[in-house]
PDB file of C-alpha atoms and ligand atoms in Angstrom:
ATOM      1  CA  UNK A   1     215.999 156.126 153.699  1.00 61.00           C
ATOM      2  CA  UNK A   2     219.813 155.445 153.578  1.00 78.00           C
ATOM      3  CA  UNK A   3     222.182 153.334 152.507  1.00 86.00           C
ATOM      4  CA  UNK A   4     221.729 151.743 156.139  1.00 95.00           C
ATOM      5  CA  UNK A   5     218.648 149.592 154.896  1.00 97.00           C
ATOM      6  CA  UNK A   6     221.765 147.356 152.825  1.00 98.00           C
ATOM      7  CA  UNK A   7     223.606 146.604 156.143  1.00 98.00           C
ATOM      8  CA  UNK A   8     223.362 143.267 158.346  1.00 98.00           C
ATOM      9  CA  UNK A   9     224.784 144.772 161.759  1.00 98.00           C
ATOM     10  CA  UNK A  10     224.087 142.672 164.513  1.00 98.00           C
ATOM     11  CA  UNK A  11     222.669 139.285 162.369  1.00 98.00           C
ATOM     12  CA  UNK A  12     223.313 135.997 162.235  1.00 98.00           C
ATOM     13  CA  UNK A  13     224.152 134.176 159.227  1.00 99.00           C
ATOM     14  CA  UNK A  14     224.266 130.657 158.152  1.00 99.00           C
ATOM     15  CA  UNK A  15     226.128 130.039 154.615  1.00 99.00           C
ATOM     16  CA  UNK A  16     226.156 126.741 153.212  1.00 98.00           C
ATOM     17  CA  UNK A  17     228.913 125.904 150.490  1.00 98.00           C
ATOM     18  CA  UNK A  18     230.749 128.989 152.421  1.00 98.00           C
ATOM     19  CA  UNK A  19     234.403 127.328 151.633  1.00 98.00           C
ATOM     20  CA  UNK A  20     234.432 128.651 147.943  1.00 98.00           C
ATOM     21  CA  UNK A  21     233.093 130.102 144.609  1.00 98.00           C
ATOM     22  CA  UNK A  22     229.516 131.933 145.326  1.00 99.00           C
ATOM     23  CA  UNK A  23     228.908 131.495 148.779  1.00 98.00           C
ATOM     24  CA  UNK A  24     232.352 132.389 149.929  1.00 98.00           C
ATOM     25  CA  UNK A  25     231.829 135.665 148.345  1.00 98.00           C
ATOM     26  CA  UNK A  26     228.783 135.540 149.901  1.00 98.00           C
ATOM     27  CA  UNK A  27     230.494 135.237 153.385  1.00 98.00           C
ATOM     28  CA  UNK A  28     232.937 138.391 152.413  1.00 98.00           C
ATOM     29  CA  UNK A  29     230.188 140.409 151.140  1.00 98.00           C
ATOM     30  CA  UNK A  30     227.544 139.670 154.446  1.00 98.00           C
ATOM     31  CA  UNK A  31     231.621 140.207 156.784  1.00 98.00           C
ATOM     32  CA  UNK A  32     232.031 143.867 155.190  1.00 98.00           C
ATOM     33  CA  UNK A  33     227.937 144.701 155.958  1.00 98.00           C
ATOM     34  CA  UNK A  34     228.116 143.554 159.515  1.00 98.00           C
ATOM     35  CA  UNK A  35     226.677 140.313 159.891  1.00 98.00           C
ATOM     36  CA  UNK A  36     228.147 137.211 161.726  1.00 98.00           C
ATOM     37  CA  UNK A  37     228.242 133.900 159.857  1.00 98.00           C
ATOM     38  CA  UNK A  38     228.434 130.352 160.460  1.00 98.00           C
ATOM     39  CA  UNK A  39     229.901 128.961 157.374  1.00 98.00           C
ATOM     40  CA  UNK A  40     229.540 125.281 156.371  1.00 98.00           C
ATOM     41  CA  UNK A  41     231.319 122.980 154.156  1.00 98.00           C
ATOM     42  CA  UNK A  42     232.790 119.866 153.451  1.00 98.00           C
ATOM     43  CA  UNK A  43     236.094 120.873 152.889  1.00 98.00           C
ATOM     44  CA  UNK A  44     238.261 123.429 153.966  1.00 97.00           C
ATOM     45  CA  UNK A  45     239.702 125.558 151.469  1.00 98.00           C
ATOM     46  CA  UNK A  46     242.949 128.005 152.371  1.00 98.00           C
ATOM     47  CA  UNK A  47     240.566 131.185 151.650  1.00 98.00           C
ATOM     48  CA  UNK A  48     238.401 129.803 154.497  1.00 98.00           C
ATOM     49  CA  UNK A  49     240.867 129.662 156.460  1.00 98.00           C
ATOM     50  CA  UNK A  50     242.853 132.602 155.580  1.00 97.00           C
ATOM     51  CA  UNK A  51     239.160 134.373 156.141  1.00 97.00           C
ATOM     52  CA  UNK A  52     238.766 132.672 159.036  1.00 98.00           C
ATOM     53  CA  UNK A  53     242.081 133.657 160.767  1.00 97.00           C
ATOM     54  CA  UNK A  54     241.313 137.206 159.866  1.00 96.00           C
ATOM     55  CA  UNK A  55     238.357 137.659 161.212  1.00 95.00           C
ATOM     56  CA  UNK A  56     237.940 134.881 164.102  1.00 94.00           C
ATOM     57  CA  UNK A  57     235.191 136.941 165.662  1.00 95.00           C
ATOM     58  CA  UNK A  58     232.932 137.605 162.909  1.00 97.00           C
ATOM     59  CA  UNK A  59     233.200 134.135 161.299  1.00 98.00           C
ATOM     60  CA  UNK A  60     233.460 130.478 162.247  1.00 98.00           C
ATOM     61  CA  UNK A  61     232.866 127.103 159.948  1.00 98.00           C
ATOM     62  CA  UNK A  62     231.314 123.854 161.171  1.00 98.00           C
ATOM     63  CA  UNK A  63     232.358 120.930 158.558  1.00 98.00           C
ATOM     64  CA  UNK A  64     229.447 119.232 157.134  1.00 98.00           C
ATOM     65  CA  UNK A  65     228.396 116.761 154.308  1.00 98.00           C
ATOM     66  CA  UNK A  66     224.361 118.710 153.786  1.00 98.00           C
ATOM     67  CA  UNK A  67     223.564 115.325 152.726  1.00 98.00           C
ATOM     68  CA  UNK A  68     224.382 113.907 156.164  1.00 98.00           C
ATOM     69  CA  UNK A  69     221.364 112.821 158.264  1.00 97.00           C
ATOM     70  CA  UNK A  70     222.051 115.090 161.233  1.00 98.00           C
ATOM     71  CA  UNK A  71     223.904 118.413 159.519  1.00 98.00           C
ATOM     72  CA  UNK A  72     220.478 120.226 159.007  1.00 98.00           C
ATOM     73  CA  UNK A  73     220.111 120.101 162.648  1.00 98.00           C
ATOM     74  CA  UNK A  74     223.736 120.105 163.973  1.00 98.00           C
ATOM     75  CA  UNK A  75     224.594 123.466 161.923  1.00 98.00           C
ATOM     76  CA  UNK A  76     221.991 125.056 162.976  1.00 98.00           C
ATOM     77  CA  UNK A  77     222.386 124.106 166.426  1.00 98.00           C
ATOM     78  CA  UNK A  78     226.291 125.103 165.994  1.00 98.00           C
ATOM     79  CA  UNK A  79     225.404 128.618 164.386  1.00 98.00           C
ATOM     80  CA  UNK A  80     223.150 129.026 168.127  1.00 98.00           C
ATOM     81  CA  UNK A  81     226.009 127.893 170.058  1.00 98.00           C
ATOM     82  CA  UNK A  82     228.136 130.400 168.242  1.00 98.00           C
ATOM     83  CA  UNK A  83     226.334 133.079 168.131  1.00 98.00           C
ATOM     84  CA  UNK A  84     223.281 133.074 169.398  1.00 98.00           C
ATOM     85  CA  UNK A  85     220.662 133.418 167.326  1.00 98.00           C
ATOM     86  CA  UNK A  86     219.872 132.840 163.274  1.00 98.00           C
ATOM     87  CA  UNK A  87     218.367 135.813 161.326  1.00 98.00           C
ATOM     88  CA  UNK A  88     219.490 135.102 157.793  1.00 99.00           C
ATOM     89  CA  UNK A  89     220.213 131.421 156.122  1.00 99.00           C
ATOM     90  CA  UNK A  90     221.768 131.350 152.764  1.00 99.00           C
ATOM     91  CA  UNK A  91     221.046 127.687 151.120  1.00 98.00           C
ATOM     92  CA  UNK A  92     223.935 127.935 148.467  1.00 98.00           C
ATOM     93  CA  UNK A  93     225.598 124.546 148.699  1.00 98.00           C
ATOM     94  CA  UNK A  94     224.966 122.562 145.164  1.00 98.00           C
ATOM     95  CA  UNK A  95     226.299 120.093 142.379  1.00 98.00           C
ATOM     96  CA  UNK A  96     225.515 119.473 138.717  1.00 97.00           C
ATOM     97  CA  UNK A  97     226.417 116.166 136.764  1.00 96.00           C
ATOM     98  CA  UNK A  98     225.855 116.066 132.611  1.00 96.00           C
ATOM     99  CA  UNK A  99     224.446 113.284 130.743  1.00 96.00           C
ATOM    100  CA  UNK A 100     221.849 112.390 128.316  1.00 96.00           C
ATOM    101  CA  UNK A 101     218.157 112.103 130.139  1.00 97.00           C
ATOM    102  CA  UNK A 102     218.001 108.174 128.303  1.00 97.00           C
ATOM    103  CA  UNK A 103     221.482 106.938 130.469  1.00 96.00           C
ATOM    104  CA  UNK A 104     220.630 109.292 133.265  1.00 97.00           C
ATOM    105  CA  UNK A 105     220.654 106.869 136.506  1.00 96.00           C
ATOM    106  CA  UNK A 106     218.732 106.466 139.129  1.00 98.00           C
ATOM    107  CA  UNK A 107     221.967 107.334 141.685  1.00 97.00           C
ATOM    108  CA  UNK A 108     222.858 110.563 140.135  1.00 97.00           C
ATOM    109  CA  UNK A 109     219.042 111.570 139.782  1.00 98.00           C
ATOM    110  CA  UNK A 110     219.030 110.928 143.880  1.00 98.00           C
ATOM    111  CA  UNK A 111     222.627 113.079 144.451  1.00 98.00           C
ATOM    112  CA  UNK A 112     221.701 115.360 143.086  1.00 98.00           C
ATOM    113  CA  UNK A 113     218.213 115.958 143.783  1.00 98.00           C
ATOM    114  CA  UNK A 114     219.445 114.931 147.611  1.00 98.00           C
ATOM    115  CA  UNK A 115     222.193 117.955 147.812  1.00 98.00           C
ATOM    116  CA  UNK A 116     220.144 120.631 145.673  1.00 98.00           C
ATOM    117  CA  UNK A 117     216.694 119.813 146.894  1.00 98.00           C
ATOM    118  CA  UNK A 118     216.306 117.763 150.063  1.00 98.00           C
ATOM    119  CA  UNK A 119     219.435 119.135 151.770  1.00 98.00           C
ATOM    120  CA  UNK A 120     218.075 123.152 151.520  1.00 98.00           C
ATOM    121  CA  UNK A 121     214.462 121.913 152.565  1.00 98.00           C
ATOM    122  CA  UNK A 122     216.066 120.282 155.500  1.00 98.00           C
ATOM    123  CA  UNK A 123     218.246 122.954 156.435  1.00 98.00           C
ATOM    124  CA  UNK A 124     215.652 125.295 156.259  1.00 98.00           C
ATOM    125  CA  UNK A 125     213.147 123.526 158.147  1.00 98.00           C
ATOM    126  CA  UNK A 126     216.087 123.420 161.469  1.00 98.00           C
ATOM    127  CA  UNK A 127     216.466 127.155 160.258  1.00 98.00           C
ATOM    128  CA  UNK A 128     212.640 128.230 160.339  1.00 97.00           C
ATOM    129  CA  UNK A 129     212.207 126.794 164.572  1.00 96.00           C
ATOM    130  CA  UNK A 130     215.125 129.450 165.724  1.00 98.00           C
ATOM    131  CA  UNK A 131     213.666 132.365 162.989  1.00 98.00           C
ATOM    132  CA  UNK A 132     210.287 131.884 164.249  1.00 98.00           C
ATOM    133  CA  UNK A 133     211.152 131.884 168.057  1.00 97.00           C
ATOM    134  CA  UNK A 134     212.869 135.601 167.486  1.00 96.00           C
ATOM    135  CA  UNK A 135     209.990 136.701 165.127  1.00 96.00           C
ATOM    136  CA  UNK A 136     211.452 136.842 161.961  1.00 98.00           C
ATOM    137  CA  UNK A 137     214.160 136.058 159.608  1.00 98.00           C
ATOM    138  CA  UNK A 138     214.941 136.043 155.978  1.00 98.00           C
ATOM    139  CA  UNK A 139     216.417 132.959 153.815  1.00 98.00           C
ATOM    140  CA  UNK A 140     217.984 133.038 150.386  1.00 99.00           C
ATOM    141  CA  UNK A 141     218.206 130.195 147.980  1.00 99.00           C
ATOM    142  CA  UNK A 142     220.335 129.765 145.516  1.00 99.00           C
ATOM    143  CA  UNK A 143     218.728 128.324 142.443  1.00 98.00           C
ATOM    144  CA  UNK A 144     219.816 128.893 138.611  1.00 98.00           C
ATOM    145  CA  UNK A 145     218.530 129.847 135.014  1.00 98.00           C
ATOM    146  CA  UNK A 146     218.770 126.388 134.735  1.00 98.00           C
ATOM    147  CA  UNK A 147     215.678 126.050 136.626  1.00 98.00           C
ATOM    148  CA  UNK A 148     214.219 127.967 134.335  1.00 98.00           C
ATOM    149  CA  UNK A 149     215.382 127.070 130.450  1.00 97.00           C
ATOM    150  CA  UNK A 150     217.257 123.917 129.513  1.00 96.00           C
ATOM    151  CA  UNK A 151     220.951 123.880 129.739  1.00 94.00           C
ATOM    152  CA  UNK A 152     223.278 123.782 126.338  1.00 95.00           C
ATOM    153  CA  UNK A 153     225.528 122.417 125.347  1.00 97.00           C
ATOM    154  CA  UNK A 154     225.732 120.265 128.676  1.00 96.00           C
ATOM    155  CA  UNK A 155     222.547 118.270 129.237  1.00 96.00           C
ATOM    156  CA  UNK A 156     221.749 118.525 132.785  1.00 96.00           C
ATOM    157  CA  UNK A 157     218.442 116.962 133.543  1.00 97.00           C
ATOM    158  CA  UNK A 158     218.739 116.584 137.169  1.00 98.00           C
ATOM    159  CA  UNK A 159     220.847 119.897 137.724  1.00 98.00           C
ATOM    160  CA  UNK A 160     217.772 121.971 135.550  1.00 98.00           C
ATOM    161  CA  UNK A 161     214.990 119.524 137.509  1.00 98.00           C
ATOM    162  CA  UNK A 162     216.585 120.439 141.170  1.00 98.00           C
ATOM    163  CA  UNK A 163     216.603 124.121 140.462  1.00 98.00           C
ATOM    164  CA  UNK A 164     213.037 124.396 139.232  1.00 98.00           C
ATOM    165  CA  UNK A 165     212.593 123.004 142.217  1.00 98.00           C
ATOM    166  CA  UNK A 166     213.928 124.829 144.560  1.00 98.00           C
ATOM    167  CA  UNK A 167     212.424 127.728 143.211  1.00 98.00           C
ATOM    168  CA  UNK A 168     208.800 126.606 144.054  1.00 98.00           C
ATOM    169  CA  UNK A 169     209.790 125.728 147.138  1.00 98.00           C
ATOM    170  CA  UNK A 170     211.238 128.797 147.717  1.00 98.00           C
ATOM    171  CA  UNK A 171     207.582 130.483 146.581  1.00 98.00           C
ATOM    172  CA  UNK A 172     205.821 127.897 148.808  1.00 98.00           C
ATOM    173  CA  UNK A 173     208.250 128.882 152.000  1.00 98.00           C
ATOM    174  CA  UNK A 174     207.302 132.392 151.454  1.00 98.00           C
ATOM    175  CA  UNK A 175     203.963 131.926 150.983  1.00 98.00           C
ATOM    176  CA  UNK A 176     203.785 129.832 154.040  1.00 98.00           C
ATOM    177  CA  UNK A 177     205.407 132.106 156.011  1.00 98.00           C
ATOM    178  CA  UNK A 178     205.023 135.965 155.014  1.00 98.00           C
ATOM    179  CA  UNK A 179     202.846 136.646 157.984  1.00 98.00           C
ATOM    180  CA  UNK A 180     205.063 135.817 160.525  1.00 97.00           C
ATOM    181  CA  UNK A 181     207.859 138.049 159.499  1.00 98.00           C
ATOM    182  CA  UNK A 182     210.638 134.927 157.351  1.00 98.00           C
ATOM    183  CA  UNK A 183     210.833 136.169 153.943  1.00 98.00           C
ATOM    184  CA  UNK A 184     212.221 133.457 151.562  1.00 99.00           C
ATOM    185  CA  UNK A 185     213.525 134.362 148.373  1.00 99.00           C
ATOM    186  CA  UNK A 186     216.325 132.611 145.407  1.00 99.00           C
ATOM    187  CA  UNK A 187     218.688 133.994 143.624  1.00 99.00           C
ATOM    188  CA  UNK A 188     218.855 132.487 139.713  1.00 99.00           C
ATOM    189  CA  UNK A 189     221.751 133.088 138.326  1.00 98.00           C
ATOM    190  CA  UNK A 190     223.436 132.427 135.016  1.00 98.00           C
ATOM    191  CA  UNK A 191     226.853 131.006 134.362  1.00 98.00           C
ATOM    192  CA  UNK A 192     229.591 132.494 137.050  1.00 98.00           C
ATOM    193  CA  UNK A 193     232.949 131.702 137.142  1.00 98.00           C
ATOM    194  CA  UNK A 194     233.495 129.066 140.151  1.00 98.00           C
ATOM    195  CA  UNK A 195     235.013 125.535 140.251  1.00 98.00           C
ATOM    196  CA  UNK A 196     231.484 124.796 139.304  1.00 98.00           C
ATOM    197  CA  UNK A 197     231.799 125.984 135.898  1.00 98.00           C
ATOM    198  CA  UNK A 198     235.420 126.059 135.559  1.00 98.00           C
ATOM    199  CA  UNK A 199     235.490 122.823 133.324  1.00 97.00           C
ATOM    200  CA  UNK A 200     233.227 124.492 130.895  1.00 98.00           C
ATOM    201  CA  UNK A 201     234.586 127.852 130.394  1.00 98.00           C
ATOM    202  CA  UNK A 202     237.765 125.841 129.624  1.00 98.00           C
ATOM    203  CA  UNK A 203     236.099 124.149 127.165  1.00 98.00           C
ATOM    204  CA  UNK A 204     236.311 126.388 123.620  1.00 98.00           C
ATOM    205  CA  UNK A 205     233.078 124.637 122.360  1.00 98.00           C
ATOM    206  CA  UNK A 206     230.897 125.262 125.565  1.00 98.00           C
ATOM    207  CA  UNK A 207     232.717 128.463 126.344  1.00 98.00           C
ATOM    208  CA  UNK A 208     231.415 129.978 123.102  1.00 98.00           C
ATOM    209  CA  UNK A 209     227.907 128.871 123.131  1.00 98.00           C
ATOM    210  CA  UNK A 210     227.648 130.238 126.953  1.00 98.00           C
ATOM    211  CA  UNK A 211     229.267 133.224 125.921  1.00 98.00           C
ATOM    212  CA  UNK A 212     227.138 133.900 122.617  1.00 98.00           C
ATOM    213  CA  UNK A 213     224.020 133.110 124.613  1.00 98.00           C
ATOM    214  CA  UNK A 214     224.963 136.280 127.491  1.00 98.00           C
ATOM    215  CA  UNK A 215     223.860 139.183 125.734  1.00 98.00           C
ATOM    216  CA  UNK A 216     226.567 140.929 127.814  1.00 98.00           C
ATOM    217  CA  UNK A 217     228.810 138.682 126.813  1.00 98.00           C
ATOM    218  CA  UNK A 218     230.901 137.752 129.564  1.00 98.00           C
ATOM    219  CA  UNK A 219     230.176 135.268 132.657  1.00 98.00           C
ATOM    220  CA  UNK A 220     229.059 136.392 135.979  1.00 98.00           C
ATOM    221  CA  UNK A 221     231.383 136.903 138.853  1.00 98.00           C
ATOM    222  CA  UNK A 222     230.595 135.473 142.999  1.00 99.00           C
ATOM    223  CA  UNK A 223     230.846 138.936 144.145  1.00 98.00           C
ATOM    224  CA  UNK A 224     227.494 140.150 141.604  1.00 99.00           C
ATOM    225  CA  UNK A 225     226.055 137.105 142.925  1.00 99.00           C
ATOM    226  CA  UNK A 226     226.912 137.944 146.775  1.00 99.00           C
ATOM    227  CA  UNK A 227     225.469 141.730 145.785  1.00 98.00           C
ATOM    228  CA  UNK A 228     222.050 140.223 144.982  1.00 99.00           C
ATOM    229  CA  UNK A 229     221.914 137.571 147.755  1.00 99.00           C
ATOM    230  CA  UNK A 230     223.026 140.564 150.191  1.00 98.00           C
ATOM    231  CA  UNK A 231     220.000 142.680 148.847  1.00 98.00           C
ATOM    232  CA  UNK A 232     217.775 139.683 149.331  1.00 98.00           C
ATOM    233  CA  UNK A 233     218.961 139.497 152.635  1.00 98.00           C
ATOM    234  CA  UNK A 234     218.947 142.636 154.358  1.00 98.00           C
ATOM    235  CA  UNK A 235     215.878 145.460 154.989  1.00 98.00           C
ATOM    236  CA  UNK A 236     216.416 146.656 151.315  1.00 98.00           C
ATOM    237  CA  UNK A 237     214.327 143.418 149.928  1.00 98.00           C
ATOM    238  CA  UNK A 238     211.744 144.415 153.070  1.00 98.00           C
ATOM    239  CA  UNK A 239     208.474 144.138 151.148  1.00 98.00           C
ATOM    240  CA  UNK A 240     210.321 141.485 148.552  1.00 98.00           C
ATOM    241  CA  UNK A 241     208.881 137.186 149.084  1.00 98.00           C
ATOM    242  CA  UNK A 242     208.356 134.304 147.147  1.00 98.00           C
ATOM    243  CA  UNK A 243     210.934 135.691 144.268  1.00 98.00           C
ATOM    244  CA  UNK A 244     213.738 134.311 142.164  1.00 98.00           C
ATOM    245  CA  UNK A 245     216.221 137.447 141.169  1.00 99.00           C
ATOM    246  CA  UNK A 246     217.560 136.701 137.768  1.00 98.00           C
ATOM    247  CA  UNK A 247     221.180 137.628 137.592  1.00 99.00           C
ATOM    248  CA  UNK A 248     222.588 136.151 134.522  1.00 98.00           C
ATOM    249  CA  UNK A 249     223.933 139.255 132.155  1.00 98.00           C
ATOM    250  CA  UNK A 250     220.380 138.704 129.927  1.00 98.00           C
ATOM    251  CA  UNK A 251     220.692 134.933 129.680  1.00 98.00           C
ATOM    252  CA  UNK A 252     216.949 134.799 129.676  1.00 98.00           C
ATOM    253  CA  UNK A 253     216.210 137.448 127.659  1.00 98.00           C
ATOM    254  CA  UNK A 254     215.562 135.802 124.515  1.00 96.00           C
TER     255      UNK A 254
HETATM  256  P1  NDP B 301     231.312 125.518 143.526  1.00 60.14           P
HETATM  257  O1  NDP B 301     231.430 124.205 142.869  1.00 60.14           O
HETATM  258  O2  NDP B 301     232.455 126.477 143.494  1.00 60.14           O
HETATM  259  O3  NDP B 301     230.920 125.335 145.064  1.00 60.14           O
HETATM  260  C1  NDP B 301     229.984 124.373 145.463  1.00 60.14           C
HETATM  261  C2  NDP B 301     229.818 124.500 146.947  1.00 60.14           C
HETATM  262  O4  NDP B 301     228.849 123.564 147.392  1.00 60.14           O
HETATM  263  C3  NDP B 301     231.105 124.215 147.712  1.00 60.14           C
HETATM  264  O5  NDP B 301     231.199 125.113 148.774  1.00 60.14           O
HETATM  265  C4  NDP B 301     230.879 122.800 148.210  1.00 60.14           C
HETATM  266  O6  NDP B 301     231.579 122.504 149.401  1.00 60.14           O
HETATM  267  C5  NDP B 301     229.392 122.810 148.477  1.00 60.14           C
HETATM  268  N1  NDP B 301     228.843 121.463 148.497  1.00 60.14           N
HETATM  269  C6  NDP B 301     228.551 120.670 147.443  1.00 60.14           C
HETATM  270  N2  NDP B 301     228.099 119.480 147.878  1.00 60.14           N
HETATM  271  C7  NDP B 301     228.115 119.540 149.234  1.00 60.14           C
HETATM  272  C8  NDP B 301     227.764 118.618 150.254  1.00 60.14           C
HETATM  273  N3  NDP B 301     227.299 117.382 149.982  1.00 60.14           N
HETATM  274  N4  NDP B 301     227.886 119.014 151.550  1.00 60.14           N
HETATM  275  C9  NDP B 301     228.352 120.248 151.847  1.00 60.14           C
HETATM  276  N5  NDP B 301     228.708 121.167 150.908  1.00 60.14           N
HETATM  277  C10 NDP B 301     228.590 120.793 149.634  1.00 60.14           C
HETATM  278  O7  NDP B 301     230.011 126.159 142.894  1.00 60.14           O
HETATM  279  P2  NDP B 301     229.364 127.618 142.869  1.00 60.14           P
HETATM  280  O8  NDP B 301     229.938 128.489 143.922  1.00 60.14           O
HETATM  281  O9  NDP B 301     229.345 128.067 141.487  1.00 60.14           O
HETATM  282  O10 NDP B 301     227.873 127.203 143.246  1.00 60.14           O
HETATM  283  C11 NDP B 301     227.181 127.664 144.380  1.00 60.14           C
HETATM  284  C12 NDP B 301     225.692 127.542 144.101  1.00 60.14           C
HETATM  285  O11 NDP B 301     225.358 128.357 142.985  1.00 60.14           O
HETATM  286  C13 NDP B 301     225.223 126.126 143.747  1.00 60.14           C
HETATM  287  O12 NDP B 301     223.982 125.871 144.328  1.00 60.14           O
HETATM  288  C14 NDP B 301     225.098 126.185 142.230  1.00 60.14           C
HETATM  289  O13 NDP B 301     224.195 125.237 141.742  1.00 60.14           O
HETATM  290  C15 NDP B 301     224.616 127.596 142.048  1.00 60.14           C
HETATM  291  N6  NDP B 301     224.801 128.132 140.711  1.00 60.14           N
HETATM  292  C16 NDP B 301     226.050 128.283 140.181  1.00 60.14           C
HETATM  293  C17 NDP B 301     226.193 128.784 138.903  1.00 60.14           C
HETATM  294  C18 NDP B 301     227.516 128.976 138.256  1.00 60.14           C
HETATM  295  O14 NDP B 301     227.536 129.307 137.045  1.00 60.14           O
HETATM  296  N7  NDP B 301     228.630 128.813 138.950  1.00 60.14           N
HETATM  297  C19 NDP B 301     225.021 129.150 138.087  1.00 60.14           C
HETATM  298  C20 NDP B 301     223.769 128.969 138.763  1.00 60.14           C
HETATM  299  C21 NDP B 301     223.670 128.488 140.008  1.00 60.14           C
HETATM  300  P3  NDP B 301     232.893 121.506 149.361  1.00 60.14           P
HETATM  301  O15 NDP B 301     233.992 122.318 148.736  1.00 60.14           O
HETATM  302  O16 NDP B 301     233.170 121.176 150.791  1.00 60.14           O
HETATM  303  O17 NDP B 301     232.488 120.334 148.523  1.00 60.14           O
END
């Protein structure tokens, strides 16, 4: 066994959220192992493009809002036209919004459950037609601790509700669809530095109590993140479906 099984030579990718933060490092990470991608985002950022103009042959973006009735569809369809094929779907794009549960409305509830939940089920199911048609695939979710233990300081009910969410869907994907070679797995991770968070780790109050809470002591950065959705992608994670890789410096640990 070499260091081979870690490579994506000759796949396809789809990256939501590809633009910035987690799943632009994401996009790097799958570049330097091989892969083509089809990134997709709402907005185009200058390291998209910069990437972009770099590397015209190995990546190309399609804009899209996920929550849009036909982008599930018309991304997919655009990574085909592109490329090909689709062997590898990253489901990455996401949002969070604070509040307490008792003012929480009904319109943020649906946002947010819309991008984080709906949107990656949606995607998927284009994603899953193409992957079954060439007799396999893999897909990676992105989901969070917060699917896992509440959020503090910021109280996040919809944020921590999406992301449990995703991760049983993720579990019912995989279950659905070990034997006919589309492993589904997410990626949980703690608090990474990305415009995401940025707000936050500005903040001296909820910088602390993030901090103090990472046994390492420090936040995560996009490329650890793109490490562990690159293993989840490629032949390395072969006999590895239906998980949700931790990757939040011990976060979870106590
Ligand atoms: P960023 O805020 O940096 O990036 C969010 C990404 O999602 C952007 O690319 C954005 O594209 C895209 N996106 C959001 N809404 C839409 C939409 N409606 N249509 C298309 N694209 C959309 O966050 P991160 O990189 O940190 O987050 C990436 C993922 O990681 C998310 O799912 C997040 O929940 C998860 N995560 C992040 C953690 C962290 O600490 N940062 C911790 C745990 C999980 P655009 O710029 O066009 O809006």
């Amino acid at each position: 066994m070499t260091m081979d099984i870690f490579r994506l030579d000759g796949k396809v990718a789809l990256i939501t959220g590809g633009n910035r933060g987690i799943g632009l490092a994401v996009a790097r990470i799958f570049g330097e192992a091989g892969a083509r991608c089809m990134l997709t985002s709402r907005s185009e950022t200058p390291a998209l493009k910069a990437l972009l103009a770099e590397t015209p042959d190995r990546f190309d973006w399609v804009q899209a809002d996920v929550n849009d009735a036909d982008a599930p569809e018309r991304i997919v369809q655009a990574t085909l036209d592109r490329f090909g094929k689709l062997d590898v779907l990253v489901n990455n794009a996401g949002v969070a919004a604070n509040g307490d549960f008792h003012d929480f409305d009904d319109e943020r509830m649906h946002y947010i459950f819309d991008t984080n939940l709906i949107a990656p089920f949606r995607i998927a199911r284009a994603a899953i037609r193409p992957m079954l048609d060439q007799g396999g695939g893999a897909m990676v979710n992105i989901g969070s601790i917060s699917g896992m233990v509440a959020n503090k300081p910021q109280l996040q009910v919809a944020y921590n509700s999406s992301k449990a969410a995703i991760h049983t869907m993720t579990k019912t994907m995989a279950f659905e669809y070990a034997d006919r070679g589309i492993r589904v797995n997410a990626l949980a991770p703690g608090y990474v530095v990305s415009d995401m968070t940025a707000g936050g780790i500005a903040n001296a109050d909820w910088n602390r109590v993030w901090t103090e809470n990472t046994p390492m002591g420090r936040f995560g950065q996009p490329e650890e993140m793109a490490a562990c959705v690159l293993f989840l992608a490629s032949d390395a994670a072969s006999y590895v479906t239906g998980s949700v890789l931790v990757a939040d410096g011990g976060y979870l640990t106590h």
